[in-house]
PDB file of C-alpha atoms in Angstrom:
ATOM      1  CA  MET A   1       9.580   8.165 -13.329  1.00 36.00           C
ATOM      2  CA  SER A   2      10.709   4.939 -11.735  1.00 43.00           C
ATOM      3  CA  THR A   3      13.199   2.529 -13.152  1.00 48.00           C
ATOM      4  CA  PRO A   4      11.359  -0.585 -14.349  1.00 52.00           C
ATOM      5  CA  VAL A   5      12.060  -3.831 -12.546  1.00 53.00           C
ATOM      6  CA  SER A   6      10.972  -7.100 -14.146  1.00 49.00           C
ATOM      7  CA  PRO A   7       8.830  -9.042 -11.641  1.00 53.00           C
ATOM      8  CA  SER A   8       9.780 -12.303 -13.330  1.00 56.00           C
ATOM      9  CA  SER A   9      13.377 -11.739 -12.254  1.00 67.00           C
ATOM     10  CA  LEU A  10      12.550 -11.631  -8.535  1.00 85.00           C
ATOM     11  CA  SER A  11      13.652 -14.490  -6.313  1.00 91.00           C
ATOM     12  CA  TRP A  12      11.054 -14.460  -3.562  1.00 93.00           C
ATOM     13  CA  PRO A  13      11.770 -15.992  -0.153  1.00 91.00           C
ATOM     14  CA  THR A  14       9.693 -19.130   0.345  1.00 90.00           C
ATOM     15  CA  GLY A  15       9.960 -19.825   4.071  1.00 91.00           C
ATOM     16  CA  ALA A  16       6.613 -18.303   5.034  1.00 94.00           C
ATOM     17  CA  PRO A  17       3.266 -20.136   4.945  1.00 95.00           C
ATOM     18  CA  VAL A  18       0.768 -18.985   2.335  1.00 96.00           C
ATOM     19  CA  LEU A  19      -1.782 -16.471   3.624  1.00 96.00           C
ATOM     20  CA  PRO A  20      -5.117 -18.382   3.607  1.00 96.00           C
ATOM     21  CA  ILE A  21      -7.807 -16.969   1.339  1.00 97.00           C
ATOM     22  CA  ALA A  22     -10.316 -17.637   4.124  1.00 96.00           C
ATOM     23  CA  GLN A  23      -8.829 -14.761   6.136  1.00 95.00           C
ATOM     24  CA  VAL A  24      -9.883 -12.229   3.510  1.00 97.00           C
ATOM     25  CA  ARG A  25     -12.879 -13.941   1.886  1.00 97.00           C
ATOM     26  CA  PRO A  26     -15.503 -11.638   3.471  1.00 98.00           C
ATOM     27  CA  VAL A  27     -13.741  -8.418   2.435  1.00 98.00           C
ATOM     28  CA  LEU A  28     -13.088  -9.736  -1.082  1.00 98.00           C
ATOM     29  CA  GLU A  29     -16.774 -10.548  -1.430  1.00 98.00           C
ATOM     30  CA  ARG A  30     -17.575  -7.036  -0.242  1.00 98.00           C
ATOM     31  CA  LEU A  31     -15.204  -5.495  -2.806  1.00 98.00           C
ATOM     32  CA  GLU A  32     -16.676  -7.644  -5.563  1.00 97.00           C
ATOM     33  CA  SER A  33     -20.171  -6.540  -4.566  1.00 98.00           C
ATOM     34  CA  LEU A  34     -19.103  -2.884  -4.630  1.00 98.00           C
ATOM     35  CA  ALA A  35     -17.659  -3.304  -8.118  1.00 98.00           C
ATOM     36  CA  ARG A  36     -20.757  -5.146  -9.342  1.00 97.00           C
ATOM     37  CA  THR A  37     -23.189  -2.535  -8.001  1.00 97.00           C
ATOM     38  CA  ASN A  38     -21.099   0.473  -9.092  1.00 97.00           C
ATOM     39  CA  PRO A  39     -19.938  -0.521 -12.602  1.00 96.00           C
ATOM     40  CA  ARG A  40     -19.719   3.093 -13.746  1.00 95.00           C
ATOM     41  CA  ASP A  41     -17.018   3.808 -11.166  1.00 97.00           C
ATOM     42  CA  LEU A  42     -15.361   0.494 -10.280  1.00 98.00           C
ATOM     43  CA  THR A  43     -13.934  -2.510 -12.081  1.00 97.00           C
ATOM     44  CA  TRP A  44     -13.080  -5.826 -10.439  1.00 96.00           C
ATOM     45  CA  ILE A  45      -9.661  -7.058 -11.603  1.00 95.00           C
ATOM     46  CA  PRO A  46      -9.704 -10.877 -11.801  1.00 93.00           C
ATOM     47  CA  GLY A  47      -6.969 -12.950 -10.227  1.00 93.00           C
ATOM     48  CA  LEU A  48      -4.337 -15.056 -11.932  1.00 91.00           C
ATOM     49  CA  ALA A  49      -6.562 -18.122 -12.108  1.00 88.00           C
ATOM     50  CA  GLN A  50      -9.252 -16.199 -14.002  1.00 82.00           C
ATOM     51  CA  GLU A  51      -7.000 -14.325 -16.429  1.00 67.00           C
ATOM     52  CA  ASP A  52      -6.578 -15.583 -19.987  1.00 66.00           C
ATOM     53  CA  GLY A  53      -3.249 -15.386 -21.745  1.00 58.00           C
ATOM     54  CA  GLU A  54       0.199 -14.603 -20.385  1.00 65.00           C
ATOM     55  CA  ILE A  55       0.405 -12.694 -17.094  1.00 68.00           C
ATOM     56  CA  SER A  56       3.587 -10.794 -16.324  1.00 73.00           C
ATOM     57  CA  ALA A  57       2.736 -10.173 -12.673  1.00 84.00           C
ATOM     58  CA  ASP A  58       4.745 -12.081 -10.084  1.00 88.00           C
ATOM     59  CA  PRO A  59       3.242 -11.659  -6.606  1.00 93.00           C
ATOM     60  CA  PRO A  60       5.096 -13.158  -3.640  1.00 94.00           C
ATOM     61  CA  PRO A  61       4.340 -16.822  -2.871  1.00 94.00           C
ATOM     62  CA  VAL A  62       2.602 -15.926   0.400  1.00 96.00           C
ATOM     63  CA  LEU A  63      -0.144 -14.192  -1.627  1.00 96.00           C
ATOM     64  CA  GLU A  64      -0.672 -17.133  -3.969  1.00 94.00           C
ATOM     65  CA  GLN A  65      -4.186 -18.045  -2.817  1.00 96.00           C
ATOM     66  CA  ILE A  66      -5.410 -14.447  -2.757  1.00 97.00           C
ATOM     67  CA  ALA A  67      -3.810 -13.407  -6.057  1.00 95.00           C
ATOM     68  CA  ASP A  68      -5.321 -16.432  -7.806  1.00 94.00           C
ATOM     69  CA  GLU A  69      -8.808 -15.100  -7.078  1.00 94.00           C
ATOM     70  CA  PHE A  70      -8.339 -11.342  -6.729  1.00 96.00           C
ATOM     71  CA  GLY A  71      -6.227  -9.003  -8.852  1.00 95.00           C
ATOM     72  CA  GLY A  72      -7.430  -5.701  -7.471  1.00 97.00           C
ATOM     73  CA  ILE A  73      -9.828  -2.822  -8.075  1.00 98.00           C
ATOM     74  CA  ALA A  74      -9.721  -0.191 -10.808  1.00 97.00           C
ATOM     75  CA  VAL A  75     -11.358   3.164 -10.078  1.00 97.00           C
ATOM     76  CA  HIS A  76     -12.531   4.908 -13.256  1.00 95.00           C
ATOM     77  CA  GLY A  77     -10.146   2.771 -15.268  1.00 94.00           C
ATOM     78  CA  ARG A  78      -7.097   3.399 -13.069  1.00 94.00           C
ATOM     79  CA  ARG A  79      -5.708   0.432 -11.151  1.00 94.00           C
ATOM     80  CA  ASP A  80      -6.060   1.579  -7.570  1.00 97.00           C
ATOM     81  CA  LEU A  81      -5.690  -1.522  -5.409  1.00 98.00           C
ATOM     82  CA  ASP A  82      -3.363  -3.780  -7.378  1.00 96.00           C
ATOM     83  CA  LEU A  83      -2.161  -7.223  -6.348  1.00 96.00           C
ATOM     84  CA  LEU A  84      -0.855  -8.009  -9.831  1.00 93.00           C
ATOM     85  CA  ILE A  85       1.825  -5.377 -10.369  1.00 89.00           C
ATOM     86  CA  ASP A  86       3.390  -6.011 -13.775  1.00 83.00           C
ATOM     87  CA  GLU A  87       6.166  -3.415 -13.552  1.00 81.00           C
ATOM     88  CA  ARG A  88       7.932  -2.197 -10.452  1.00 84.00           C
ATOM     89  CA  GLY A  89      10.186   0.740  -9.707  1.00 82.00           C
ATOM     90  CA  ASP A  90      13.173   1.338  -7.461  1.00 83.00           C
ATOM     91  CA  ILE A  91      13.207   5.127  -7.096  1.00 87.00           C
ATOM     92  CA  GLY A  92      10.674   7.726  -5.972  1.00 89.00           C
ATOM     93  CA  PRO A  93       8.783   6.282  -2.971  1.00 92.00           C
ATOM     94  CA  TYR A  94      10.878   3.106  -3.186  1.00 92.00           C
ATOM     95  CA  THR A  95      14.231   4.887  -2.892  1.00 89.00           C
ATOM     96  CA  MET A  96      15.045   3.581   0.607  1.00 90.00           C
ATOM     97  CA  LEU A  97      13.146   0.295   0.535  1.00 92.00           C
ATOM     98  CA  GLY A  98      16.058  -1.890  -0.496  1.00 86.00           C
ATOM     99  CA  GLU A  99      15.610  -5.223  -2.212  1.00 89.00           C
ATOM    100  CA  ALA A 100      12.401  -5.612  -4.223  1.00 91.00           C
ATOM    101  CA  THR A 101      11.628  -8.839  -2.339  1.00 93.00           C
ATOM    102  CA  ASN A 102      11.391  -6.875   0.956  1.00 94.00           C
ATOM    103  CA  TYR A 103       8.029  -5.371   0.009  1.00 96.00           C
ATOM    104  CA  TYR A 104       5.183  -5.567  -2.475  1.00 96.00           C
ATOM    105  CA  PRO A 105       3.380  -2.495  -3.866  1.00 96.00           C
ATOM    106  CA  LEU A 106      -0.398  -2.356  -3.487  1.00 97.00           C
ATOM    107  CA  TYR A 107      -0.881   1.150  -4.895  1.00 96.00           C
ATOM    108  CA  GLU A 108       1.310   3.528  -6.845  1.00 93.00           C
ATOM    109  CA  GLY A 109       0.528   7.167  -7.494  1.00 88.00           C
ATOM    110  CA  SER A 110       2.662  10.078  -8.575  1.00 84.00           C
ATOM    111  CA  ASP A 111       5.738   9.809  -6.303  1.00 91.00           C
ATOM    112  CA  VAL A 112       3.732   7.966  -3.636  1.00 95.00           C
ATOM    113  CA  ALA A 113       2.972   4.332  -2.892  1.00 96.00           C
ATOM    114  CA  VAL A 114       1.322   1.894  -0.498  1.00 98.00           C
ATOM    115  CA  VAL A 115       3.414  -1.205   0.202  1.00 97.00           C
ATOM    116  CA  LEU A 116       3.028  -4.511   2.014  1.00 98.00           C
ATOM    117  CA  THR A 117       6.136  -5.333   4.022  1.00 97.00           C
ATOM    118  CA  LEU A 118       7.731  -8.767   3.829  1.00 96.00           C
ATOM    119  CA  ASP A 119      10.035 -10.179   6.495  1.00 93.00           C
ATOM    120  CA  GLU A 120      13.231 -11.980   5.506  1.00 91.00           C
ATOM    121  CA  ASP A 121      11.404 -15.321   5.168  1.00 93.00           C
ATOM    122  CA  GLY A 122       8.629 -13.748   3.093  1.00 94.00           C
ATOM    123  CA  THR A 123       6.045 -13.400   5.868  1.00 95.00           C
ATOM    124  CA  PRO A 124       3.690 -10.493   5.080  1.00 96.00           C
ATOM    125  CA  GLY A 125       3.438  -7.834   7.745  1.00 97.00           C
ATOM    126  CA  ALA A 126       2.353  -4.246   8.138  1.00 98.00           C
ATOM    127  CA  VAL A 127       1.172  -2.015   5.310  1.00 98.00           C
ATOM    128  CA  TYR A 128       2.707   1.453   4.965  1.00 98.00           C
ATOM    129  CA  GLY A 129       1.879   4.495   2.914  1.00 97.00           C
ATOM    130  CA  ILE A 130       4.913   6.373   1.591  1.00 96.00           C
ATOM    131  CA  GLY A 131       4.395  10.031   0.752  1.00 93.00           C
ATOM    132  CA  GLU A 132       6.420  12.434  -1.354  1.00 92.00           C
ATOM    133  CA  ASP A 133       8.462  13.208   1.778  1.00 90.00           C
ATOM    134  CA  LEU A 134       9.478   9.500   1.933  1.00 91.00           C
ATOM    135  CA  ALA A 135       7.996   9.255   5.439  1.00 93.00           C
ATOM    136  CA  LEU A 136       6.370   5.948   6.373  1.00 96.00           C
ATOM    137  CA  ARG A 137       2.815   6.045   7.694  1.00 97.00           C
ATOM    138  CA  LEU A 138       1.349   2.902   9.197  1.00 97.00           C
ATOM    139  CA  ALA A 139      -1.771   2.162   7.132  1.00 98.00           C
ATOM    140  CA  ALA A 140      -2.632  -1.198   8.716  1.00 98.00           C
ATOM    141  CA  LEU A 141      -1.043  -3.884  10.843  1.00 97.00           C
ATOM    142  CA  ASP A 142      -1.517  -6.531   8.154  1.00 97.00           C
ATOM    143  CA  LEU A 143      -2.966  -7.106   4.691  1.00 98.00           C
ATOM    144  CA  PRO A 144      -6.454  -8.263   5.821  1.00 98.00           C
ATOM    145  CA  SER A 145      -6.792  -5.100   7.932  1.00 98.00           C
ATOM    146  CA  TYR A 146      -5.695  -2.926   5.009  1.00 98.00           C
ATOM    147  CA  LEU A 147      -8.185  -4.562   2.660  1.00 98.00           C
ATOM    148  CA  GLN A 148     -10.923  -3.837   5.205  1.00 98.00           C
ATOM    149  CA  ARG A 149      -9.810  -0.230   5.564  1.00 98.00           C
ATOM    150  CA  TYR A 150      -9.662   0.123   1.798  1.00 98.00           C
ATOM    151  CA  ALA A 151     -13.158  -1.327   1.364  1.00 98.00           C
ATOM    152  CA  ASP A 152     -14.557   1.090   3.962  1.00 98.00           C
ATOM    153  CA  ALA A 153     -12.955   4.065   2.189  1.00 98.00           C
ATOM    154  CA  LEU A 154     -13.970   2.878  -1.265  1.00 98.00           C
ATOM    155  CA  GLU A 155     -17.607   2.382  -0.273  1.00 98.00           C
ATOM    156  CA  ALA A 156     -17.774   5.835   1.330  1.00 98.00           C
ATOM    157  CA  ALA A 157     -16.214   7.403  -1.770  1.00 97.00           C
ATOM    158  CA  VAL A 158     -18.338   5.772  -4.471  1.00 97.00           C
ATOM    159  CA  THR A 159     -21.602   6.216  -2.585  1.00 96.00           C
ATOM    160  CA  GLY A 160     -20.821   9.920  -2.191  1.00 95.00           C
ATOM    161  CA  ILE A 161     -20.004  10.774  -5.804  1.00 94.00           C
ATOM    162  CA  ASP A 162     -23.511  11.669  -6.988  1.00 90.00           C
ATOM    163  CA  ALA A 163     -24.241  13.879  -3.980  1.00 91.00           C
ATOM    164  CA  ARG A 164     -20.907  15.651  -4.356  1.00 91.00           C
ATOM    165  CA  LEU A 165     -21.526  16.276  -8.055  1.00 89.00           C
ATOM    166  CA  ARG A 166     -24.934  17.778  -7.275  1.00 86.00           C
ATOM    167  CA  GLU A 167     -23.335  19.973  -4.622  1.00 87.00           C
ATOM    168  CA  LEU A 168     -20.599  21.301  -6.901  1.00 85.00           C
ATOM    169  CA  TYR A 169     -22.164  21.349 -10.353  1.00 79.00           C
ATOM    170  CA  ASP A 170     -25.464  21.379 -12.221  1.00 71.00           C
ATOM    171  CA  GLU A 171     -27.396  18.300 -13.306  1.00 69.00           C
ATOM    172  CA  ASP A 172     -25.462  18.023 -16.570  1.00 67.00           C
ATOM    173  CA  ALA A 173     -22.354  17.193 -14.553  1.00 65.00           C
ATOM    174  CA  GLN A 174     -23.863  13.807 -13.712  1.00 70.00           C
ATOM    175  CA  GLU A 175     -23.132  12.683 -17.257  1.00 73.00           C
ATOM    176  CA  ASP A 176     -19.585  14.077 -17.429  1.00 83.00           C
ATOM    177  CA  GLU A 177     -17.286  11.084 -16.933  1.00 88.00           C
ATOM    178  CA  GLU A 178     -14.173  13.203 -16.446  1.00 91.00           C
ATOM    179  CA  LEU A 179     -15.803  15.255 -13.687  1.00 91.00           C
ATOM    180  CA  ARG A 180     -17.129  12.082 -12.122  1.00 93.00           C
ATOM    181  CA  ALA A 181     -13.641  10.543 -12.098  1.00 95.00           C
ATOM    182  CA  ASP A 182     -12.137  13.702 -10.560  1.00 94.00           C
ATOM    183  CA  VAL A 183     -14.743  13.797  -7.803  1.00 94.00           C
ATOM    184  CA  GLY A 184     -14.329  10.081  -7.121  1.00 95.00           C
ATOM    185  CA  GLU A 185     -10.569  10.520  -6.794  1.00 95.00           C
ATOM    186  CA  GLN A 186     -11.009  13.472  -4.429  1.00 95.00           C
ATOM    187  CA  LEU A 187     -13.387  11.523  -2.221  1.00 97.00           C
ATOM    188  CA  LEU A 188     -11.108   8.478  -2.081  1.00 97.00           C
ATOM    189  CA  ASP A 189      -8.168  10.737  -1.246  1.00 96.00           C
ATOM    190  CA  ALA A 190     -10.191  12.267   1.579  1.00 95.00           C
ATOM    191  CA  GLN A 191     -11.315   8.866   2.884  1.00 96.00           C
ATOM    192  CA  LEU A 192      -7.956   7.062   2.684  1.00 97.00           C
ATOM    193  CA  TYR A 193      -4.936   8.451   0.906  1.00 96.00           C
ATOM    194  CA  ALA A 194      -4.744  11.837   2.614  1.00 94.00           C
ATOM    195  CA  ALA A 195      -4.135  10.089   5.931  1.00 93.00           C
ATOM    196  CA  ILE A 196      -1.691   7.409   4.783  1.00 95.00           C
ATOM    197  CA  LEU A 197       0.269   9.447   2.241  1.00 94.00           C
ATOM    198  CA  GLY A 198       0.681  12.627   4.271  1.00 89.00           C
ATOM    199  CA  MET A 199      -1.675  14.814   2.252  1.00 84.00           C
ATOM    200  CA  GLY A 200      -3.824  15.883   5.206  1.00 70.00           C
ATOM    201  CA  GLU A 201      -3.424  17.631   8.546  1.00 67.00           C
ATOM    202  CA  GLU A 202      -0.857  15.917  10.772  1.00 60.00           C
ATOM    203  CA  ASP A 203      -1.111  17.820  14.054  1.00 57.00           C
ATOM    204  CA  ASP A 204      -2.146  14.669  15.923  1.00 69.00           C
ATOM    205  CA  THR A 205       0.171  12.282  14.108  1.00 75.00           C
ATOM    206  CA  ASP A 206       2.056   9.888  16.385  1.00 90.00           C
ATOM    207  CA  VAL A 207       5.669  10.288  15.284  1.00 92.00           C
ATOM    208  CA  VAL A 208       7.804   7.255  16.114  1.00 94.00           C
ATOM    209  CA  PRO A 209      11.470   8.258  16.242  1.00 91.00           C
ATOM    210  CA  LEU A 210      14.369   6.390  14.717  1.00 91.00           C
ATOM    211  CA  ARG A 211      16.735   5.549  17.574  1.00 89.00           C
ATOM    212  CA  SER A 212      20.396   4.776  17.209  1.00 87.00           C
ATOM    213  CA  LEU A 213      21.264   1.131  17.893  1.00 86.00           C
ATOM    214  CA  SER A 214      24.607   2.085  19.362  1.00 77.00           C
ATOM    215  CA  GLY A 215      24.656   0.657  22.875  1.00 60.00           C
ATOM    216  CA  ASP A 216      20.952  -0.265  22.765  1.00 59.00           C
ATOM    217  CA  PRO A 217      20.412  -3.446  24.813  1.00 55.00           C
ATOM    218  CA  GLY A 218      16.688  -3.720  24.041  1.00 62.00           C
ATOM    219  CA  SER A 219      14.782  -6.382  22.137  1.00 62.00           C
ATOM    220  CA  SER A 220      14.863  -4.335  18.940  1.00 67.00           C
ATOM    221  CA  ALA A 221      18.653  -4.653  18.934  1.00 70.00           C
ATOM    222  CA  GLU A 222      18.358  -8.434  19.216  1.00 70.00           C
ATOM    223  CA  HIS A 223      16.277  -8.517  16.017  1.00 74.00           C
ATOM    224  CA  ALA A 224      18.573  -6.152  14.142  1.00 86.00           C
ATOM    225  CA  PRO A 225      19.873  -7.162  10.703  1.00 88.00           C
ATOM    226  CA  ALA A 226      23.543  -6.777   9.839  1.00 85.00           C
ATOM    227  CA  CYS A 227      24.761  -3.181   9.401  1.00 85.00           C
ATOM    228  CA  ALA A 228      21.645  -1.726  11.057  1.00 89.00           C
ATOM    229  CA  VAL A 229      22.337   1.702  12.573  1.00 88.00           C
ATOM    230  CA  ALA A 230      18.885   2.738  13.828  1.00 90.00           C
ATOM    231  CA  VAL A 231      15.393   1.389  14.496  1.00 92.00           C
ATOM    232  CA  ALA A 232      11.854   2.700  14.812  1.00 93.00           C
ATOM    233  CA  ASP A 233       9.710   0.432  16.988  1.00 94.00           C
ATOM    234  CA  LEU A 234       6.041   0.526  15.973  1.00 96.00           C
ATOM    235  CA  ARG A 235       5.042  -2.480  18.050  1.00 95.00           C
ATOM    236  CA  GLY A 236       1.987  -1.212  19.883  1.00 93.00           C
ATOM    237  CA  ALA A 237       1.590   1.818  17.609  1.00 94.00           C
ATOM    238  CA  ALA A 238      -1.814   2.555  16.124  1.00 94.00           C
ATOM    239  CA  PRO A 239      -2.437   2.969  12.397  1.00 94.00           C
ATOM    240  CA  GLY A 240      -1.468   6.500  11.418  1.00 93.00           C
ATOM    241  CA  ALA A 241       1.864   6.431  13.243  1.00 95.00           C
ATOM    242  CA  MET A 242       4.652   7.979  11.183  1.00 95.00           C
ATOM    243  CA  VAL A 243       8.388   7.392  10.832  1.00 95.00           C
ATOM    244  CA  ASP A 244      10.140  10.375   9.248  1.00 91.00           C
ATOM    245  CA  VAL A 245      13.096   8.549   7.738  1.00 87.00           C
ATOM    246  CA  MET A 246      14.520  11.569   5.900  1.00 84.00           C
ATOM    247  CA  ASP A 247      14.573  13.837   8.953  1.00 78.00           C
ATOM    248  CA  ALA A 248      16.264  11.365  11.294  1.00 76.00           C
ATOM    249  CA  ASP A 249      19.452  12.555  12.965  1.00 76.00           C
ATOM    250  CA  LEU A 250      21.716   9.822  11.612  1.00 77.00           C
ATOM    251  CA  PRO A 251      25.206   9.948  10.129  1.00 73.00           C
ATOM    252  CA  GLY A 252      25.596   9.670   6.375  1.00 73.00           C
ATOM    253  CA  ASP A 253      23.334  10.372   3.426  1.00 76.00           C
ATOM    254  CA  PRO A 254      19.800   9.006   4.028  1.00 74.00           C
ATOM    255  CA  LEU A 255      19.470   8.227   0.319  1.00 75.00           C
ATOM    256  CA  GLU A 256      22.417   5.825   0.595  1.00 80.00           C
ATOM    257  CA  GLN A 257      20.710   3.859   3.372  1.00 87.00           C
ATOM    258  CA  GLN A 258      17.983   1.251   3.182  1.00 90.00           C
ATOM    259  CA  LEU A 259      15.040   0.122   5.277  1.00 93.00           C
ATOM    260  CA  VAL A 260      14.622  -3.449   6.471  1.00 93.00           C
ATOM    261  CA  TRP A 261      11.626  -4.852   8.362  1.00 94.00           C
ATOM    262  CA  ARG A 262      11.381  -7.303  11.220  1.00 93.00           C
ATOM    263  CA  ASP A 263       8.625  -8.515  13.542  1.00 94.00           C
ATOM    264  CA  GLY A 264       5.755  -8.216  11.084  1.00 95.00           C
ATOM    265  CA  GLY A 265       7.058  -4.995   9.576  1.00 96.00           C
ATOM    266  CA  LEU A 266       6.710  -3.146  12.895  1.00 96.00           C
ATOM    267  CA  LEU A 267      10.435  -2.895  13.561  1.00 95.00           C
ATOM    268  CA  VAL A 268      11.794  -0.548  10.896  1.00 95.00           C
ATOM    269  CA  TYR A 269      15.590  -0.655  10.636  1.00 93.00           C
ATOM    270  CA  VAL A 270      17.868   1.719   8.800  1.00 92.00           C
ATOM    271  CA  VAL A 271      20.737  -0.262   7.315  1.00 90.00           C
ATOM    272  CA  SER A 272      23.901   1.449   6.183  1.00 84.00           C
ATOM    273  CA  GLU A 273      25.559  -0.533   3.419  1.00 71.00           C
TER     274      GLU A 273
END
């Protein structure tokens, strides 16, 4: 279990421009259509502007326009894509992520998470899946790309539920909501989460190493935050690339180090406090 963190206590950086809703309007309309046409499986979560009553969620300022209109998607009653996190943790998949204002969770499972990275000024960057092994897997280069990837996976999953139920069970299974939820979860795992949370085959995974910054004259060293000891450079890496932060050959206890992002979340620094 994670230690609760009150979102209302977060002091978000405000130097970044707000991400325009126009950039994600088409994919949000697609997600809304999926929820509307598959009400048995999906629920559209309204944004802050549509919610009645007090909302405890505190998304970063850069997501203001999006979060006003779109809160997320629930799959069989479970919040799956969530832009209105009302309680955050600091252990489990978040153990090495440092300050809560350095990232924003989009999905949280059992000891796994999908997070949006935030640069020091609050600019949103890459999206990473974090598996039980604490490895980072590049899910998308930015939030709009992740929303598109999520919509593709969600559509494939929900449109395949009935056929999968017929394949596995008899006709009575069509009316069993628990079976339907289990099959939907399995299909969404196969379409999305297996790849970005390390639950699938990884023979072809592009592993990006953490390199020591000692004596490194490259551009990644120029961007380095204070006390950084190593960097993984994912600039130019394709989605699916992995950084195995726990298995890096670095001095000290990995659990006493933290990750910091630069350059749109594609420079991943290990900082030793």
